Amino acid sequence: MDIQSLLSRQTRTFQSPALRQVTLEVLKVNGVNLGQGVCNLPAPAFILERANRAAIDGINRYTNPRGLASLREALSRKLAHFNEVEADPGKNIMVTCGATGAFEGVCGVLLDPGDEVIVFEPSYPYHMQALKRYQADVKVISLKAPTWEIDFDEVRNALTSKTKFILINTPGNPTGRIFSRAELDQLAEIIEPTACLVVTDEIYEYMTFNGEKHLSPASVPSLKNRTITMGGYSKTFSITGWRIGYAVVPEAMGEAMASFLDAVYVCPPAPLQQAVADGIDEFKDEFYAELCQKYQNKRDYFVAELTKLGLDPQCPAGAYYMICSYERAFPGVSSGDFVARMIRETGVGGVPSSDFVQDHQSARWVRFCLANEDEVLEDAIQRLQRL
């Protein structure tokens, strides 16, 4: 029997993003993976202990499709304190399988085939994959390198009566870009006459540098009632495999999203939900300040060392990635070919720019993930000298 012939047309054309493929290639050469953002740093001991305790205490059953009440209540307190966003744990907050699961729920509930979505590029490839699965008409607006500025005239021109939402990732992956209050105010002014929503991915909210603060779009008064906020603790607590995320949705959308997520995966792991709830209540502002400083130190080290190698790294304002241009040292080489050469000659993996932009030919950069121990980053720099 030819099983391949039984696969759906969509499945037969589906390809994993390069960041997954890079991980496999680096494993083959026993190299250093600075590609996929798995966060190879230890999880806080407190979180691990609480997960074990929750399991022993019997928190091992299906939860409410909206998530454990204890986690939703902790998230409500955290959102008010850190994000300046008021969210009712019983009406607005959904616990999801990571921020990826949150976006799956948003797309499943909001999108019909042909609905329009505006996406800023460079963009996270899993966002684009989800939009493709739901057959959205994606309108891409390119941010202007190297500062990744928004052309708001393009936003106005792209917006139509069919636009369901504008997708924002702040701090951004892969750019590290943080949206400013002035930009959010301007965006609010543009969409005010329409029914368009704003959907935000804020998974890197606790990683901002040089004293810059994260600003949640939902905290802007003119966007408060038309913003869906997504986030999670995969990166903050170094637990990417736990898949504990959340979404803050309008009350009118809550029941539909809970039913959708219940049908897709029932619930995220119950004891892990409880451990994250305990962590949110346990860790104070000092924990997050130390987290920012740790990643800023890694960023500053990598910028300095890549510059010495003749490459052109960009200094991100947030998140734990770094875009690095290689065009000056290796002119005319495509990003896919450069990453293949980098893995072959040095064993260091990064993600090609082709994973994040549609114009594969003109983008000449690679994304590195800095969520690794210092000695791993130092090893990567030593290896990259072989290029």
Short mmCIF file of C-alpha atoms in Angstrom, two decimals:
data_model
loop_
_atom_site.label_atom_id
_atom_site.label_comp_id
_atom_site.label_asym_id
_atom_site.label_seq_id
_atom_site.Cartn_x
_atom_site.Cartn_y
_atom_site.Cartn_z
CA MET A 1 0.00 0.00 0.00
CA ASP A 2 1.27 3.48 -0.91
CA ILE A 3 0.64 5.37 2.34
CA GLN A 4 2.08 8.58 0.86
CA SER A 5 -0.79 8.71 -1.63
CA LEU A 6 -3.26 8.78 1.27
CA LEU A 7 -1.79 11.91 2.84
CA SER A 8 -3.76 15.13 2.50
CA ARG A 9 -2.62 17.64 -0.12
CA GLN A 10 -1.70 20.09 2.62
CA THR A 11 0.42 17.52 4.46
CA ARG A 12 2.30 16.62 1.28
CA THR A 13 3.34 20.24 0.79
CA PHE A 14 4.09 20.93 4.45
CA GLN A 15 7.72 21.58 5.37
CA SER A 16 9.27 22.06 8.79
CA PRO A 17 11.00 25.42 9.21
CA ALA A 18 14.76 25.50 8.70
CA LEU A 19 15.31 25.95 12.43
CA ARG A 20 14.19 22.33 12.95
CA GLN A 21 16.36 21.07 10.11
CA VAL A 22 19.39 22.97 11.43
CA THR A 23 19.03 21.21 14.78
CA LEU A 24 19.19 17.81 13.06
CA GLU A 25 22.22 18.78 10.96
CA VAL A 26 24.13 20.08 13.98
CA LEU A 27 23.43 16.84 15.86
CA LYS A 28 25.02 14.88 13.02
CA VAL A 29 28.36 16.67 13.50
CA ASN A 30 28.12 16.91 17.30
CA GLY A 31 28.25 20.67 16.97
CA VAL A 32 26.92 23.73 18.78
CA ASN A 33 23.29 24.52 18.08
CA LEU A 34 22.60 28.25 18.15
CA GLY A 35 19.64 27.76 15.85
CA GLN A 36 16.42 26.59 17.47
CA GLY A 37 15.41 28.62 20.53
CA VAL A 38 15.17 25.68 22.91
CA CYS A 39 16.72 27.61 25.85
CA ASN A 40 19.56 25.40 27.05
CA LEU A 41 19.73 26.96 30.49
CA PRO A 42 18.70 25.30 33.78
CA ALA A 43 15.15 25.74 35.03
CA PRO A 44 14.84 27.27 38.51
CA ALA A 45 15.10 24.57 41.19
CA PHE A 46 11.95 25.93 42.83
CA ILE A 47 9.92 25.28 39.67
CA LEU A 48 11.20 21.70 39.38
CA GLU A 49 10.46 20.98 43.02
CA ARG A 50 6.93 22.38 42.71
CA ALA A 51 6.21 20.26 39.64
CA ASN A 52 7.26 17.15 41.56
CA ARG A 53 5.19 18.17 44.57
CA ALA A 54 2.11 18.87 42.43
CA ALA A 55 2.33 15.41 40.88
CA ILE A 56 2.74 13.75 44.28
CA ASP A 57 -0.16 15.79 45.64
CA GLY A 58 -2.41 14.34 42.95
CA ILE A 59 -2.71 17.24 40.49
CA ASN A 60 -2.63 14.77 37.62
CA ARG A 61 -6.12 14.87 36.14
CA TYR A 62 -7.68 16.76 33.26
CA THR A 63 -8.05 20.42 34.11
CA ASN A 64 -10.75 22.87 33.11
CA PRO A 65 -10.21 23.58 29.38
CA ARG A 66 -9.37 27.14 30.41
CA GLY A 67 -6.60 25.84 32.70
CA LEU A 68 -6.11 25.37 36.43
CA ALA A 69 -7.85 28.09 38.42
CA SER A 70 -4.68 28.59 40.48
CA LEU A 71 -2.64 29.40 37.37
CA ARG A 72 -5.28 31.68 35.87
CA GLU A 73 -5.48 33.58 39.15
CA ALA A 74 -1.68 33.89 39.31
CA LEU A 75 -1.64 35.11 35.72
CA SER A 76 -4.30 37.69 36.52
CA ARG A 77 -2.13 39.10 39.32
CA LYS A 78 0.97 39.05 37.13
CA LEU A 79 -0.78 40.76 34.21
CA ALA A 80 -2.00 43.56 36.47
CA HIS A 81 1.41 44.05 38.09
CA PHE A 82 3.79 43.67 35.15
CA ASN A 83 1.71 44.32 32.03
CA GLU A 84 -0.82 46.82 33.42
CA VAL A 85 -3.53 44.65 31.87
CA GLU A 86 -6.70 43.81 33.79
CA ALA A 87 -7.89 40.26 33.05
CA ASP A 88 -10.57 38.25 34.84
CA PRO A 89 -9.26 34.71 35.49
CA GLY A 90 -12.70 33.23 34.88
CA LYS A 91 -13.64 35.22 31.79
CA ASN A 92 -10.53 36.38 29.93
CA ILE A 93 -7.59 34.07 30.67
CA MET A 94 -6.89 30.77 28.88
CA VAL A 95 -3.99 28.46 29.76
CA THR A 96 -2.62 26.97 26.53
CA CYS A 97 0.02 24.55 25.25
CA GLY A 98 2.62 27.27 24.91
CA ALA A 99 2.18 30.54 23.06
CA THR A 100 2.05 28.38 19.93
CA GLY A 101 -1.08 26.71 21.29
CA ALA A 102 -2.53 30.11 22.10
CA PHE A 103 -2.06 31.21 18.48
CA GLU A 104 -3.56 27.96 17.23
CA GLY A 105 -6.66 28.72 19.29
CA VAL A 106 -6.84 32.31 18.08
CA CYS A 107 -6.63 31.22 14.44
CA GLY A 108 -9.09 28.37 14.93
CA VAL A 109 -11.70 30.61 16.49
CA LEU A 110 -11.28 33.75 14.38
CA LEU A 111 -10.29 32.71 10.86
CA ASP A 112 -12.30 31.49 7.91
CA PRO A 113 -10.56 30.73 4.59
CA GLY A 114 -9.77 33.98 2.81
CA ASP A 115 -9.82 36.20 5.91
CA GLU A 116 -6.96 38.67 5.89
CA VAL A 117 -4.17 38.95 8.46
CA ILE A 118 -1.41 41.55 8.47
CA VAL A 119 2.01 40.27 9.55
CA PHE A 120 5.22 42.23 10.07
CA GLU A 121 8.32 40.65 8.58
CA PRO A 122 10.84 39.25 9.57
CA SER A 123 8.28 36.98 11.21
CA TYR A 124 8.29 33.84 13.34
CA PRO A 125 7.85 30.87 10.94
CA TYR A 126 5.37 29.01 13.14
CA HIS A 127 3.01 31.97 12.95
CA MET A 128 3.12 31.84 9.17
CA GLN A 129 2.59 28.08 9.15
CA ALA A 130 -0.53 28.36 11.30
CA LEU A 131 -1.97 31.11 9.10
CA LYS A 132 -1.33 28.96 6.05
CA ARG A 133 -3.14 25.99 7.61
CA TYR A 134 -6.20 28.14 8.24
CA GLN A 135 -6.02 29.44 4.65
CA ALA A 136 -5.70 33.06 5.69
CA ASP A 137 -4.79 35.69 3.11
CA VAL A 138 -1.56 36.96 4.69
CA LYS A 139 -0.47 40.50 3.89
CA VAL A 140 3.21 40.92 4.72
CA ILE A 141 4.64 44.31 5.66
CA SER A 142 8.42 44.37 5.70
CA LEU A 143 10.10 46.18 8.57
CA LYS A 144 12.93 48.41 7.38
CA ALA A 145 16.36 47.08 8.35
CA PRO A 146 18.53 47.66 10.26
CA THR A 147 16.27 49.45 12.79
CA TRP A 148 13.17 47.54 11.64
CA GLU A 149 10.96 50.60 11.32
CA ILE A 150 7.28 50.31 10.40
CA ASP A 151 5.92 51.98 7.28
CA PHE A 152 2.47 52.97 8.53
CA ASP A 153 1.36 53.99 5.05
CA GLU A 154 1.79 50.34 4.08
CA VAL A 155 -0.35 49.35 7.07
CA ARG A 156 -3.11 51.73 5.93
CA ASN A 157 -2.96 50.40 2.39
CA ALA A 158 -3.05 46.77 3.53
CA LEU A 159 -6.02 47.22 5.86
CA THR A 160 -9.42 46.27 4.40
CA SER A 161 -12.84 45.27 5.67
CA LYS A 162 -11.67 41.63 5.50
CA THR A 163 -8.70 42.13 7.85
CA LYS A 164 -9.38 40.08 10.98
CA PHE A 165 -6.24 41.01 12.89
CA ILE A 166 -2.75 42.47 12.84
CA LEU A 167 -0.11 40.20 14.38
CA ILE A 168 2.57 41.76 16.59
CA ASN A 169 5.55 40.01 18.19
CA THR A 170 7.16 42.18 20.88
CA PRO A 171 9.96 41.76 21.80
CA GLY A 172 10.34 40.33 18.34
CA ASN A 173 11.72 37.05 17.08
CA PRO A 174 14.15 37.24 15.30
CA THR A 175 14.77 41.00 15.43
CA GLY A 176 14.59 41.70 19.17
CA ARG A 177 12.41 44.67 18.18
CA ILE A 178 10.27 46.30 20.91
CA PHE A 179 7.19 48.25 19.81
CA SER A 180 7.07 51.76 21.26
CA ARG A 181 4.09 53.60 22.72
CA ALA A 182 4.14 56.04 19.81
CA GLU A 183 3.95 53.18 17.32
CA LEU A 184 1.11 51.48 19.17
CA ASP A 185 -0.81 54.77 19.37
CA GLN A 186 -0.39 55.23 15.63
CA LEU A 187 -1.51 51.67 14.96
CA ALA A 188 -4.57 52.22 17.16
CA GLU A 189 -5.45 55.36 15.21
CA ILE A 190 -5.24 53.50 11.90
CA ILE A 191 -7.47 50.58 12.91
CA GLU A 192 -9.94 52.63 14.99
CA PRO A 193 -12.61 52.90 12.22
CA THR A 194 -12.40 49.16 11.49
CA ALA A 195 -13.29 45.89 13.24
CA CYS A 196 -9.65 44.75 13.05
CA LEU A 197 -8.13 43.19 16.18
CA VAL A 198 -4.52 43.18 17.36
CA VAL A 199 -3.01 39.81 18.33
CA THR A 200 0.25 39.99 20.25
CA ASP A 201 2.91 37.37 20.99
CA GLU A 202 4.78 38.56 24.10
CA ILE A 203 6.65 35.36 25.01
CA TYR A 204 9.92 37.33 25.49
CA GLU A 205 8.33 40.03 27.64
CA TYR A 206 10.82 39.55 30.49
CA MET A 207 13.90 39.95 28.27
CA THR A 208 14.54 43.62 27.55
CA PHE A 209 17.87 45.43 27.65
CA ASN A 210 19.52 48.73 28.50
CA GLY A 211 16.71 49.61 30.88
CA GLU A 212 14.04 49.45 28.18
CA LYS A 213 10.67 48.23 29.44
CA HIS A 214 8.25 45.88 27.77
CA LEU A 215 4.98 47.52 26.76
CA SER A 216 1.92 45.33 26.31
CA PRO A 217 -0.32 46.67 23.52
CA ALA A 218 -3.38 45.80 25.64
CA SER A 219 -2.21 48.34 28.23
CA VAL A 220 -2.66 51.15 25.69
CA PRO A 221 -6.19 52.52 26.33
CA SER A 222 -7.09 52.79 22.66
CA LEU A 223 -6.15 49.12 22.10
CA LYS A 224 -7.48 47.68 25.36
CA ASN A 225 -10.74 46.32 23.99
CA ARG A 226 -9.43 45.01 20.70
CA THR A 227 -6.21 43.21 21.72
CA ILE A 228 -5.64 39.49 22.28
CA THR A 229 -2.49 38.95 24.33
CA MET A 230 -0.46 35.75 24.12
CA GLY A 231 2.47 34.75 26.30
CA GLY A 232 4.00 31.93 28.26
CA TYR A 233 6.74 30.73 30.56
CA SER A 234 8.70 28.44 28.24
CA LYS A 235 11.49 30.97 27.84
CA THR A 236 11.25 32.86 31.13
CA PHE A 237 11.60 29.73 33.28
CA SER A 238 13.69 27.74 30.75
CA ILE A 239 10.98 25.08 30.40
CA THR A 240 10.35 25.04 26.66
CA GLY A 241 9.33 21.37 26.82
CA TRP A 242 6.60 21.96 29.39
CA ARG A 243 4.40 23.93 26.96
CA ILE A 244 2.72 26.26 29.44
CA GLY A 245 1.40 29.39 27.74
CA TYR A 246 -1.60 31.64 28.00
CA ALA A 247 -3.93 33.92 26.10
CA VAL A 248 -5.96 36.90 27.28
CA VAL A 249 -9.08 37.11 25.13
CA PRO A 250 -12.32 39.14 25.11
CA GLU A 251 -15.02 37.56 27.24
CA ALA A 252 -17.20 37.01 24.18
CA MET A 253 -14.46 34.82 22.69
CA GLY A 254 -13.67 32.78 25.80
CA GLU A 255 -16.19 29.94 25.53
CA ALA A 256 -15.50 29.35 21.85
CA MET A 257 -11.76 29.22 22.41
CA ALA A 258 -12.07 26.93 25.43
CA SER A 259 -14.19 24.53 23.38
CA PHE A 260 -11.76 24.65 20.47
CA LEU A 261 -8.67 23.97 22.60
CA ASP A 262 -10.50 21.20 24.47
CA ALA A 263 -11.22 19.51 21.15
CA VAL A 264 -7.60 19.85 20.01
CA TYR A 265 -5.62 18.74 23.06
CA VAL A 266 -7.90 18.84 26.18
CA CYS A 267 -5.40 20.63 28.45
CA PRO A 268 -1.70 21.26 29.11
CA PRO A 269 -0.06 19.01 31.78
CA ALA A 270 -1.77 19.68 35.10
CA PRO A 271 1.20 19.41 37.53
CA LEU A 272 3.27 21.67 35.30
CA GLN A 273 0.49 24.26 35.29
CA GLN A 274 0.59 24.28 39.08
CA ALA A 275 4.37 24.59 39.17
CA VAL A 276 4.24 27.66 36.92
CA ALA A 277 1.50 29.17 39.09
CA ASP A 278 3.74 28.72 42.12
CA GLY A 279 6.68 30.25 40.28
CA ILE A 280 4.71 33.31 39.23
CA ASP A 281 3.76 33.97 42.85
CA GLU A 282 7.22 33.12 44.21
CA PHE A 283 9.55 35.14 41.98
CA LYS A 284 9.67 38.88 42.53
CA ASP A 285 10.87 41.72 40.34
CA GLU A 286 14.51 41.01 41.26
CA PHE A 287 14.33 37.60 39.55
CA TYR A 288 13.30 39.17 36.26
CA ALA A 289 15.85 41.99 36.56
CA GLU A 290 18.60 39.39 36.95
CA LEU A 291 17.21 37.52 33.95
CA CYS A 292 17.44 40.67 31.81
CA GLN A 293 21.01 41.35 32.93
CA LYS A 294 22.09 37.77 32.25
CA TYR A 295 20.85 37.92 28.67
CA GLN A 296 22.20 41.43 28.12
CA ASN A 297 25.65 40.18 29.13
CA LYS A 298 25.39 37.31 26.64
CA ARG A 299 24.23 39.73 23.94
CA ASP A 300 27.08 42.17 24.55
CA TYR A 301 29.68 39.39 24.52
CA PHE A 302 28.39 37.90 21.28
CA VAL A 303 28.14 41.29 19.53
CA ALA A 304 31.75 42.09 20.42
CA GLU A 305 33.12 38.71 19.37
CA LEU A 306 31.19 38.44 16.09
CA THR A 307 32.39 41.94 15.18
CA LYS A 308 36.00 40.83 15.73
CA LEU A 309 35.37 37.99 13.26
CA GLY A 310 34.43 40.49 10.54
CA LEU A 311 30.68 39.87 10.76
CA ASP A 312 28.01 42.52 11.37
CA PRO A 313 25.75 41.63 14.31
CA GLN A 314 22.75 43.75 15.22
CA CYS A 315 22.26 44.62 18.86
CA PRO A 316 18.71 43.52 19.82
CA ALA A 317 16.59 45.51 22.26
CA GLY A 318 14.99 42.36 23.65
CA ALA A 319 14.44 38.57 23.39
CA TYR A 320 17.37 36.15 23.29
CA TYR A 321 18.21 36.11 19.60
CA MET A 322 20.67 38.02 17.49
CA ILE A 323 20.58 38.78 13.79
CA CYS A 324 24.03 38.80 12.23
CA SER A 325 24.79 39.91 8.68
CA TYR A 326 27.56 38.06 6.87
CA GLU A 327 27.26 39.94 3.56
CA ARG A 328 30.44 42.00 3.98
CA ALA A 329 32.60 38.93 4.66
CA PHE A 330 30.77 36.52 2.33
CA PRO A 331 29.14 38.60 -0.43
CA GLY A 332 26.56 36.99 -2.69
CA VAL A 333 26.06 33.85 -0.61
CA SER A 334 22.44 32.88 0.13
CA SER A 335 21.50 32.50 3.78
CA GLY A 336 20.76 28.79 3.35
CA ASP A 337 24.16 28.17 1.75
CA PHE A 338 25.91 30.22 4.42
CA VAL A 339 24.32 28.23 7.25
CA ALA A 340 25.16 24.93 5.51
CA ARG A 341 28.77 26.07 5.13
CA MET A 342 28.89 27.26 8.76
CA ILE A 343 27.71 23.88 10.02
CA ARG A 344 30.05 22.00 7.69
CA GLU A 345 33.18 24.01 8.52
CA THR A 346 32.60 24.92 12.17
CA GLY A 347 29.78 22.76 13.55
CA VAL A 348 27.88 25.90 14.64
CA GLY A 349 24.22 26.08 13.67
CA GLY A 350 22.16 29.20 13.11
CA VAL A 351 18.87 29.82 11.33
CA PRO A 352 19.01 31.32 7.82
CA SER A 353 17.12 34.53 7.12
CA SER A 354 15.07 32.61 4.54
CA ASP A 355 13.11 31.13 7.48
CA PHE A 356 11.83 34.59 8.45
CA VAL A 357 11.32 36.51 5.19
CA GLN A 358 9.70 35.89 1.83
CA ASP A 359 12.46 37.62 -0.15
CA HIS A 360 15.00 34.85 0.32
CA GLN A 361 17.56 36.25 -2.11
CA SER A 362 18.22 39.74 -0.74
CA ALA A 363 18.28 38.90 2.99
CA ARG A 364 21.86 38.02 3.92
CA TRP A 365 21.83 37.25 7.59
CA VAL A 366 21.57 34.45 10.13
CA ARG A 367 19.82 34.26 13.50
CA PHE A 368 21.72 33.02 16.54
CA CYS A 369 20.08 31.92 19.80
CA LEU A 370 21.88 33.18 22.92
CA ALA A 371 19.95 31.06 25.44
CA ASN A 372 22.98 28.90 26.21
CA GLU A 373 25.58 28.71 28.95
CA ASP A 374 28.48 31.15 28.58
CA GLU A 375 30.96 28.36 27.85
CA VAL A 376 28.78 27.18 24.96
CA LEU A 377 28.75 30.67 23.45
CA GLU A 378 32.53 30.88 23.91
CA ASP A 379 32.93 27.51 22.16
CA ALA A 380 30.78 28.75 19.28
CA ILE A 381 32.96 31.84 18.85
CA GLN A 382 36.12 29.70 18.81
CA ARG A 383 34.56 27.45 16.19
CA LEU A 384 33.38 30.34 14.03
CA GLN A 385 36.99 31.48 13.62
CA ARG A 386 37.37 28.57 11.16
CA LEU A 387 35.12 30.27 8.61
#
